[in-house]
Amino acid sequence: MLNERVLNILQESFFKILIPGITYTIPLTLVSFAFGLLIAIVAALIQVSNVRILTPIIRFYVWVIRGTPLLVQLFIIFYGLPNAGIVLKALPAAIIAFSLNVGAYASETLRASILSVPLGQIEAGYSLGMNYFQVLRRIILPQAFKVSVPPLFNSFISLVKDTSLAANITVTEMFMVTQRIAAKTFEPLALYCEVAFIYLLFCTVLSKVQKIAERKLKLEQG
Amino acid sequence: MLQIKKLCKHYDDLKVLDQINLEIESNKTTVIIGPSGSGKTTLLRCLNLLTVPDAGEIDLNGFTLAFDANRPIQKKKILDFRKKTGMVFQSFNLFSHRTVIENIIEGPVTVLKKTKPEAIEEGMALLKKVGLEDKANHYPKQLSGGQQQRVAIARALAMKPEVLLFDEPTSALDPELEIEVLEIIRTLAEEHYTIVIVTHKMGFAKEVGDKIIFLENGKVLSQGSYSELYYSGNERISRFLNTLQ
């Protein structure tokens, strides 16, 4: 199986795959995660603060996004919305879909983290005369943040891999490029394993970053 | 002087506080006793507005709050009132992400807008008072329960409150650790802080309590000095005091 021809193909294609990884997969992941996290923070705060009209809207949003496949969401935004007069380029469409998806999942992570802060400490804050925002900023969020780091990394790592779905809406990220090379060379096994290896590489780096982040956060508590 | 007039609090059909009238004198120690579920903790929490009463009035040295279930009290008033009261909880409730000294300066810096150096200086003096100046940079989980409660007392004192509220401050502690906390409360009583304390420690109540309030079913059954209560001839109260001796 691994004859000289295959080895040559693997070698030649490695950078051809890695480059869209660096120019598409990584930026797509970072930008989508940043927007997603922003959505998640706002959504989680709205949920725990129980705002009259907004809270049901956020619940609805989380319900819909978590209850439908990401691939279907991508298709609705890229192939579906033009029927409603909204035409998006592939990359922005992917960013919107991934951001909304991460936002829904991460908002639940953040909500749970916020609820994990002991009520007694919140009351202690109030008993000192702090207002809601001071309690939130000084007591709840710093502690919730620490709790949320491991599950947020989970979402982050998932997103790296999920960006491969963008190939389905014509984004020329790593997987799309791999598919093209595989079609030309008739070596799908070797090439798909190769791209899998590159995803694994990216995720391994992230796992290491998570370890370091967790160690740093624990150090603070002595 | 802390005056409480016709204070009421109910949860659905349950009347937790039923027309409480009390006068709590400044610079004295008032002890609230009573069986479980009598409303002691609710009363104390109402004095810090962690629980907002449904009706009645609270007046702390001229700062008056009138409660009406249909008209929620202004948030600003609640915050201002809380600044005047210091609360020490049964379960300490120190901020676990903050060191001891950070716990103590949190209120003065965030709420009273003091500068950090000033708050730290005052905080260190308070830590000395509770005998923990060497623990300033420790985190709460590195301390024993007794030490945590002493830090919590220092945190409440840092706000220079007009009244100090203690909610069963030693219930979560071993007898051995209990002593160190009671010792500090005793010192504060001797220094004539205005103290309201909910406790089951009858010996301690007898010793430091200038006035004892006996609560049952959300009502003040009796109040007075320990001996007044003990010899009041009220069988219910004598029995309660005897069982907890």
Coordinates of C-alpha atoms in Angstrom, one line a residue:
Chain A
M1 CA 0.0 0.0 0.0
L2 CA 2.7 2.4 1.0
N3 CA 4.7 2.2 -2.1
E4 CA 7.0 4.9 -3.4
R5 CA 4.3 6.6 -5.5
V6 CA 2.0 7.0 -2.5
L7 CA 4.8 8.3 -0.4
N8 CA 5.6 10.8 -3.1
I9 CA 2.0 11.9 -3.3
L10 CA 1.8 12.3 0.5
Q11 CA 5.0 14.3 0.6
E12 CA 3.9 16.6 -2.3
S13 CA 0.4 17.1 -0.9
F14 CA 1.4 17.7 2.7
F15 CA 2.0 21.4 2.3
K16 CA -0.8 21.8 -0.3
I17 CA -3.1 20.6 2.5
L18 CA -1.3 22.3 5.4
I19 CA -1.4 25.8 3.7
P20 CA -5.2 26.0 3.4
G21 CA -5.2 24.7 7.0
I22 CA -3.2 27.7 8.0
T23 CA -5.0 30.2 5.7
Y24 CA -8.5 28.9 6.1
T25 CA -9.1 26.3 8.8
I26 CA -7.2 28.2 11.6
P27 CA -8.6 31.7 10.9
L28 CA -12.1 30.3 10.3
T29 CA -11.9 28.5 13.7
L30 CA -10.4 31.5 15.6
V31 CA -12.8 34.1 14.1
S32 CA -15.9 31.8 14.6
F33 CA -14.9 30.9 18.1
A34 CA -14.3 34.6 19.1
F35 CA -17.7 35.6 17.7
G36 CA -19.3 32.5 19.2
L37 CA -17.9 33.3 22.6
L38 CA -19.2 36.8 22.4
I39 CA -22.6 35.5 21.6
A40 CA -22.3 33.0 24.4
I41 CA -21.4 35.5 27.0
V42 CA -24.3 37.8 26.2
A43 CA -26.7 34.8 25.9
A44 CA -25.6 33.3 29.2
L45 CA -25.9 36.6 31.0
I46 CA -29.3 37.2 29.6
Q47 CA -30.4 33.7 30.7
V48 CA -29.1 33.9 34.3
S49 CA -30.4 37.5 34.7
N50 CA -33.8 36.5 33.5
V51 CA -34.6 39.5 31.3
R52 CA -38.3 39.6 30.3
I53 CA -38.4 39.4 26.5
L54 CA -34.8 38.4 25.8
T55 CA -34.5 35.3 27.9
P56 CA -37.2 33.4 26.0
I57 CA -35.6 34.5 22.7
I58 CA -32.2 33.1 23.9
R59 CA -33.8 29.9 25.0
F60 CA -35.4 29.5 21.6
Y61 CA -32.1 30.2 19.9
V62 CA -30.3 27.6 22.0
W63 CA -33.1 25.1 21.4
V64 CA -33.0 25.5 17.6
I65 CA -29.2 25.5 17.2
R66 CA -28.7 22.5 19.4
G67 CA -31.5 20.6 17.9
T68 CA -30.5 20.8 14.3
P69 CA -27.4 19.5 12.5
L70 CA -24.6 21.9 11.8
L71 CA -24.4 20.8 8.2
V72 CA -28.1 21.6 7.7
Q73 CA -27.5 25.1 9.3
L74 CA -24.6 25.7 6.9
F75 CA -26.9 24.7 3.9
I76 CA -29.7 26.9 5.1
I77 CA -27.4 29.9 5.4
F78 CA -25.4 29.4 2.2
Y79 CA -27.8 27.7 -0.2
G80 CA -31.2 28.6 1.5
L81 CA -31.0 32.3 2.3
P82 CA -30.5 33.4 -1.3
N83 CA -34.2 32.4 -1.9
A84 CA -35.0 35.1 0.7
G85 CA -32.8 37.6 -1.1
I86 CA -29.9 37.2 1.3
V87 CA -26.8 36.1 -0.7
L88 CA -23.7 35.5 1.3
K89 CA -20.2 34.5 0.1
A90 CA -19.1 31.1 1.3
L91 CA -16.6 32.2 4.0
P92 CA -18.9 34.7 5.7
A93 CA -21.7 32.1 5.6
A94 CA -19.5 29.6 7.3
I95 CA -18.4 32.1 9.9
I96 CA -22.0 33.0 10.7
A97 CA -23.0 29.3 11.0
F98 CA -20.1 28.3 13.1
S99 CA -20.4 31.4 15.4
L100 CA -24.1 30.7 16.0
N101 CA -23.4 27.1 16.7
V102 CA -20.5 27.7 19.1
G103 CA -22.6 30.5 20.7
A104 CA -25.4 28.2 21.6
Y105 CA -23.3 25.4 23.1
A106 CA -20.9 27.7 24.9
S107 CA -23.7 29.8 26.3
E108 CA -24.9 26.6 28.1
T109 CA -21.3 26.0 29.3
L110 CA -21.1 29.5 30.7
R111 CA -24.6 29.4 32.2
A112 CA -23.7 26.2 34.1
S113 CA -20.4 27.8 35.2
I114 CA -22.2 30.9 36.5
L115 CA -24.6 28.7 38.4
S116 CA -21.8 26.8 39.9
V117 CA -20.6 29.8 41.9
P118 CA -21.9 29.2 45.5
L119 CA -24.9 31.3 46.4
G120 CA -23.4 32.1 49.8
Q121 CA -20.5 34.0 48.1
I122 CA -23.0 36.0 46.0
E123 CA -25.0 36.8 49.2
A124 CA -21.8 37.8 50.9
G125 CA -21.1 40.2 48.1
Y126 CA -24.6 41.7 48.4
S127 CA -24.2 41.9 52.2
L128 CA -21.2 44.3 51.6
G129 CA -23.5 46.6 49.7
M130 CA -22.3 45.6 46.2
N131 CA -24.8 46.0 43.3
Y132 CA -25.7 43.3 40.8
F133 CA -23.0 44.3 38.3
Q134 CA -20.3 44.5 41.0
V135 CA -21.2 41.0 42.2
L136 CA -21.3 39.7 38.7
R137 CA -17.9 41.2 37.7
R138 CA -16.0 40.8 40.9
I139 CA -17.4 37.5 42.3
I140 CA -19.4 35.5 39.8
L141 CA -17.5 35.9 36.5
P142 CA -13.9 35.3 37.7
Q143 CA -15.0 32.1 39.4
A144 CA -17.3 31.0 36.5
F145 CA -14.5 31.7 34.0
K146 CA -12.2 29.2 35.7
V147 CA -14.8 26.5 35.8
S148 CA -15.7 27.1 32.1
V149 CA -12.1 26.7 30.7
P150 CA -12.1 22.9 30.2
P151 CA -15.5 22.7 28.6
L152 CA -14.8 25.7 26.4
F153 CA -11.7 24.1 25.1
N154 CA -13.8 21.1 24.3
S155 CA -16.0 23.3 22.1
F156 CA -12.9 24.9 20.6
I157 CA -11.4 21.6 19.7
S158 CA -14.7 20.4 18.3
L159 CA -14.9 23.5 16.1
V160 CA -11.5 22.9 14.5
K161 CA -12.8 19.6 13.2
D162 CA -16.3 21.0 12.4
T163 CA -14.8 23.5 10.0
S164 CA -14.3 20.6 7.6
L165 CA -18.0 20.8 7.0
A166 CA -17.4 24.1 5.3
A167 CA -16.1 22.1 2.3
N168 CA -19.7 21.4 1.6
I169 CA -20.4 25.0 1.0
T170 CA -17.4 25.6 -1.3
V171 CA -15.0 27.0 1.3
T172 CA -11.5 25.8 0.1
E173 CA -10.3 24.7 3.5
M174 CA -8.1 21.7 4.2
F175 CA -10.6 19.0 3.7
M176 CA -11.9 20.5 0.4
V177 CA -8.3 20.6 -0.9
T178 CA -7.7 17.1 0.2
Q179 CA -10.8 15.9 -1.6
R180 CA -9.5 17.4 -4.8
I181 CA -6.1 15.8 -4.5
A182 CA -7.7 12.5 -3.7
A183 CA -9.9 12.7 -6.8
K184 CA -6.9 13.4 -9.0
T185 CA -4.5 10.8 -7.6
F186 CA -7.0 8.0 -6.7
E187 CA -5.3 7.6 -3.3
P188 CA -8.2 8.4 -0.9
L189 CA -7.0 6.3 2.0
A190 CA -3.5 7.8 2.2
L191 CA -4.7 11.4 1.7
Y192 CA -7.7 11.3 4.1
C193 CA -5.4 9.8 6.7
E194 CA -3.0 12.6 6.0
V195 CA -5.5 15.3 6.5
A196 CA -6.8 13.5 9.6
F197 CA -3.2 13.6 10.9
I198 CA -3.1 17.4 10.3
Y199 CA -6.3 17.9 12.2
L200 CA -4.9 15.8 15.0
L201 CA -1.8 17.9 15.0
F202 CA -3.9 21.1 15.4
C203 CA -6.0 19.6 18.1
T204 CA -2.9 18.3 20.0
V205 CA -1.5 21.8 20.1
L206 CA -4.8 23.0 21.5
S207 CA -4.8 20.3 24.1
K208 CA -1.4 21.4 25.2
V209 CA -2.5 25.0 25.4
Q210 CA -5.5 23.8 27.6
K211 CA -3.1 22.0 29.9
I212 CA -1.0 25.1 30.3
A213 CA -4.0 27.3 30.9
E214 CA -5.4 25.0 33.5
R215 CA -2.1 24.8 35.3
K216 CA -1.8 28.7 35.3
L217 CA -5.3 29.0 36.7
K218 CA -4.7 26.5 39.5
L219 CA -1.5 28.2 40.5
E220 CA -3.4 31.3 41.3
Q221 CA -5.3 29.4 44.0
G222 CA -2.1 28.0 45.5
Chain B
M1 CA -30.8 52.2 67.8
L2 CA -32.3 49.6 65.4
Q3 CA -36.1 49.7 65.5
I4 CA -38.2 47.1 64.0
K5 CA -42.0 47.7 63.7
K6 CA -44.6 45.2 62.6
L7 CA -42.2 43.3 60.4
C8 CA -43.8 40.6 58.4
K9 CA -42.5 38.0 55.9
H10 CA -44.3 35.1 54.5
Y11 CA -43.7 32.4 51.9
D12 CA -47.0 31.5 50.3
D13 CA -49.1 30.5 53.3
L14 CA -46.3 30.2 55.8
K15 CA -45.9 33.2 58.0
V16 CA -42.2 33.2 58.8
L17 CA -42.2 36.6 60.6
D18 CA -45.5 37.7 62.1
Q19 CA -45.7 41.3 63.2
I20 CA -42.3 41.5 64.8
N21 CA -41.7 44.6 67.1
L22 CA -38.3 45.0 68.5
E23 CA -35.9 47.6 69.7
I24 CA -32.2 46.8 69.4
E25 CA -30.0 49.1 71.4
S26 CA -26.8 50.5 70.1
N27 CA -23.5 49.4 71.6
K28 CA -25.2 46.3 73.1
T29 CA -25.3 42.7 72.2
T30 CA -28.7 41.2 71.4
V31 CA -29.1 37.5 71.1
I32 CA -31.9 35.9 69.2
I33 CA -32.8 32.4 70.3
G34 CA -35.6 30.0 69.5
P35 CA -36.4 26.6 68.1
S36 CA -35.6 25.6 64.5
G37 CA -38.0 27.2 62.0
S38 CA -39.0 30.0 64.4
G39 CA -37.8 32.6 62.0
K40 CA -34.5 33.6 63.6
T41 CA -32.4 33.5 60.5
T42 CA -35.1 35.1 58.4
L43 CA -35.3 38.0 60.9
L44 CA -31.5 38.5 60.7
R45 CA -31.5 38.3 56.9
C46 CA -34.3 40.9 56.9
L47 CA -32.0 43.2 58.9
N48 CA -29.5 43.0 56.0
L49 CA -32.2 42.9 53.3
L50 CA -30.9 39.7 51.9
T51 CA -34.5 38.8 52.5
V52 CA -36.8 41.7 51.9
P53 CA -39.8 41.9 54.3
D54 CA -43.3 42.1 53.0
A55 CA -44.5 44.7 55.4
G56 CA -43.4 46.7 58.4
E57 CA -40.6 49.1 59.1
I58 CA -36.9 49.0 59.9
D59 CA -35.2 52.1 61.3
L60 CA -31.4 52.1 61.8
N61 CA -30.2 55.3 63.5
G62 CA -32.7 57.4 61.6
F63 CA -32.4 55.6 58.2
T64 CA -35.9 54.3 57.7
L65 CA -37.2 51.7 55.4
A66 CA -40.9 51.0 55.0
F67 CA -41.9 47.8 53.3
D68 CA -44.9 47.2 51.1
A69 CA -45.2 44.0 49.1
N70 CA -46.9 46.0 46.3
R71 CA -44.2 48.6 46.1
P72 CA -40.7 47.2 45.9
I73 CA -38.1 49.3 47.8
Q74 CA -35.7 51.4 45.7
K75 CA -32.5 49.4 44.9
K76 CA -30.3 52.4 45.9
K77 CA -31.9 52.4 49.3
I78 CA -31.3 48.7 49.7
L79 CA -27.6 49.1 48.9
D80 CA -27.2 52.1 51.2
F81 CA -28.8 50.2 54.0
R82 CA -26.6 47.2 53.5
K83 CA -23.5 49.3 53.8
K84 CA -24.6 50.1 57.3
T85 CA -24.9 46.5 58.3
G86 CA -22.3 43.8 58.5
M87 CA -23.3 40.2 58.1
V88 CA -21.4 37.1 59.2
F89 CA -22.8 33.9 57.8
Q90 CA -23.0 30.4 59.2
S91 CA -21.0 29.0 56.3
F92 CA -18.4 31.9 56.3
N93 CA -19.0 32.5 52.5
L94 CA -15.5 33.9 51.9
F95 CA -14.7 34.6 48.2
S96 CA -12.8 31.6 47.3
H97 CA -10.9 33.2 44.4
R98 CA -9.5 35.9 46.6
T99 CA -6.9 35.9 49.3
V100 CA -7.7 36.7 52.9
I101 CA -6.6 40.4 52.6
E102 CA -8.4 40.7 49.2
N103 CA -11.6 39.4 50.8
I104 CA -11.3 42.0 53.5
I105 CA -10.6 45.0 51.2
E106 CA -13.3 44.0 48.6
G107 CA -16.1 45.9 50.3
P108 CA -14.1 49.0 51.2
V109 CA -12.5 49.3 47.7
T110 CA -15.5 48.3 45.5
V111 CA -18.3 49.8 47.6
L112 CA -16.8 52.5 49.8
K113 CA -14.4 53.5 47.0
K114 CA -11.4 53.6 49.3
T115 CA -7.9 53.5 47.8
K116 CA -6.3 50.1 47.9
P117 CA -3.3 51.1 50.1
E118 CA -5.7 52.6 52.6
A119 CA -8.0 49.6 52.6
I120 CA -5.0 47.2 53.0
E121 CA -3.7 49.1 55.9
E122 CA -7.0 49.0 57.7
G123 CA -7.5 45.4 56.6
M124 CA -4.2 44.4 58.1
A125 CA -5.2 46.0 61.4
L126 CA -8.4 44.1 61.4
L127 CA -6.5 40.8 60.6
K128 CA -4.3 41.6 63.6
K129 CA -7.5 42.0 65.7
V130 CA -8.7 38.5 64.7
G131 CA -5.2 37.1 65.1
L132 CA -4.5 36.2 61.5
E133 CA -2.1 38.8 60.2
D134 CA 0.2 36.0 59.1
K135 CA -2.5 34.6 56.8
A136 CA -3.1 37.7 54.7
N137 CA -2.0 36.1 51.5
H138 CA -3.5 32.7 52.0
Y139 CA -6.6 31.5 50.1
P140 CA -9.7 30.6 52.1
K141 CA -9.4 26.9 51.4
Q142 CA -6.0 26.9 53.1
L143 CA -7.6 28.0 56.4
S144 CA -9.5 26.0 59.0
G145 CA -13.2 26.8 59.5
G146 CA -12.5 28.8 62.6
Q147 CA -9.9 30.9 60.8
Q148 CA -12.2 31.4 57.8
Q149 CA -14.9 32.7 60.1
R150 CA -12.5 35.1 61.8
V151 CA -11.6 36.4 58.4
A152 CA -15.3 36.8 57.6
I153 CA -15.7 38.8 60.8
A154 CA -12.8 41.0 59.7
R155 CA -14.5 41.4 56.3
A156 CA -17.7 42.6 57.9
L157 CA -15.8 44.9 60.3
A158 CA -14.0 46.5 57.3
M159 CA -17.2 48.2 56.2
K160 CA -17.4 49.9 59.6
P161 CA -21.1 48.9 59.9
E162 CA -23.5 50.4 62.4
V163 CA -24.7 46.9 63.4
L164 CA -23.0 43.5 63.1
L165 CA -25.2 40.6 62.4
F166 CA -24.1 37.0 63.2
D167 CA -26.1 34.1 61.8
E168 CA -25.2 31.1 63.9
P169 CA -21.5 31.9 63.4
T170 CA -20.2 28.7 65.1
S171 CA -22.8 26.1 63.9
A172 CA -20.5 24.8 61.2
L173 CA -17.5 24.5 63.5
D174 CA -15.9 21.8 65.7
P175 CA -16.2 22.7 69.4
E176 CA -12.5 23.3 69.5
L177 CA -12.6 25.9 66.6
E178 CA -15.8 27.3 68.0
I179 CA -13.9 28.8 71.0
E180 CA -11.6 31.0 68.9
V181 CA -14.6 32.5 67.1
L182 CA -16.6 33.1 70.2
E183 CA -13.6 34.7 71.8
I184 CA -13.6 37.3 69.0
I185 CA -17.3 38.0 69.3
R186 CA -16.9 38.4 73.0
T187 CA -14.1 40.9 72.5
L188 CA -16.3 42.9 70.0
A189 CA -19.1 42.8 72.6
E190 CA -16.8 44.2 75.2
E191 CA -15.8 46.9 72.8
H192 CA -19.4 47.9 72.6
Y193 CA -20.1 47.1 69.0
T194 CA -23.8 46.9 68.2
I195 CA -24.3 43.2 67.8
V196 CA -27.3 41.0 66.8
I197 CA -26.5 37.3 67.0
V198 CA -28.5 34.2 66.3
T199 CA -27.1 31.3 68.3
H200 CA -27.9 28.0 70.0
K201 CA -25.0 28.5 72.5
M202 CA -27.0 29.3 75.6
G203 CA -23.9 29.6 77.8
F204 CA -22.5 32.2 75.4
A205 CA -25.9 34.0 75.1
K206 CA -26.1 34.2 78.9
E207 CA -22.6 35.6 79.1
V208 CA -22.5 38.2 76.3
G209 CA -26.2 38.9 75.7
D210 CA -27.4 42.2 77.1
K211 CA -30.8 41.2 75.8
I212 CA -32.2 37.9 74.8
I213 CA -35.0 37.6 72.3
F214 CA -37.0 34.4 72.2
L215 CA -38.6 33.8 68.9
E216 CA -41.3 31.1 68.2
N217 CA -43.5 30.7 65.1
G218 CA -42.4 34.0 63.8
K219 CA -43.4 35.9 66.9
V220 CA -41.4 37.4 69.8
L221 CA -42.5 35.2 72.7
S222 CA -40.4 37.0 75.3
Q223 CA -37.5 39.4 75.6
G224 CA -35.2 40.6 78.4
S225 CA -32.0 39.7 80.1
Y226 CA -31.1 36.1 80.5
S227 CA -32.3 35.8 84.0
E228 CA -35.5 37.7 83.2
L229 CA -36.3 35.0 80.6
Y230 CA -35.1 32.2 82.8
Y231 CA -37.3 33.2 85.8
S232 CA -40.2 34.5 83.7
G233 CA -42.2 31.6 84.7
N234 CA -42.9 30.8 81.1
E235 CA -42.5 27.0 81.1
R236 CA -41.9 26.9 77.3
I237 CA -38.9 29.2 77.6
S238 CA -37.4 27.6 80.7
R239 CA -37.7 24.2 79.1
F240 CA -35.9 25.5 76.0
L241 CA -33.2 27.1 78.0
N242 CA -32.7 24.0 80.1
T243 CA -32.4 21.6 77.1
L244 CA -29.6 23.8 75.6
Q245 CA -27.6 24.4 78.7

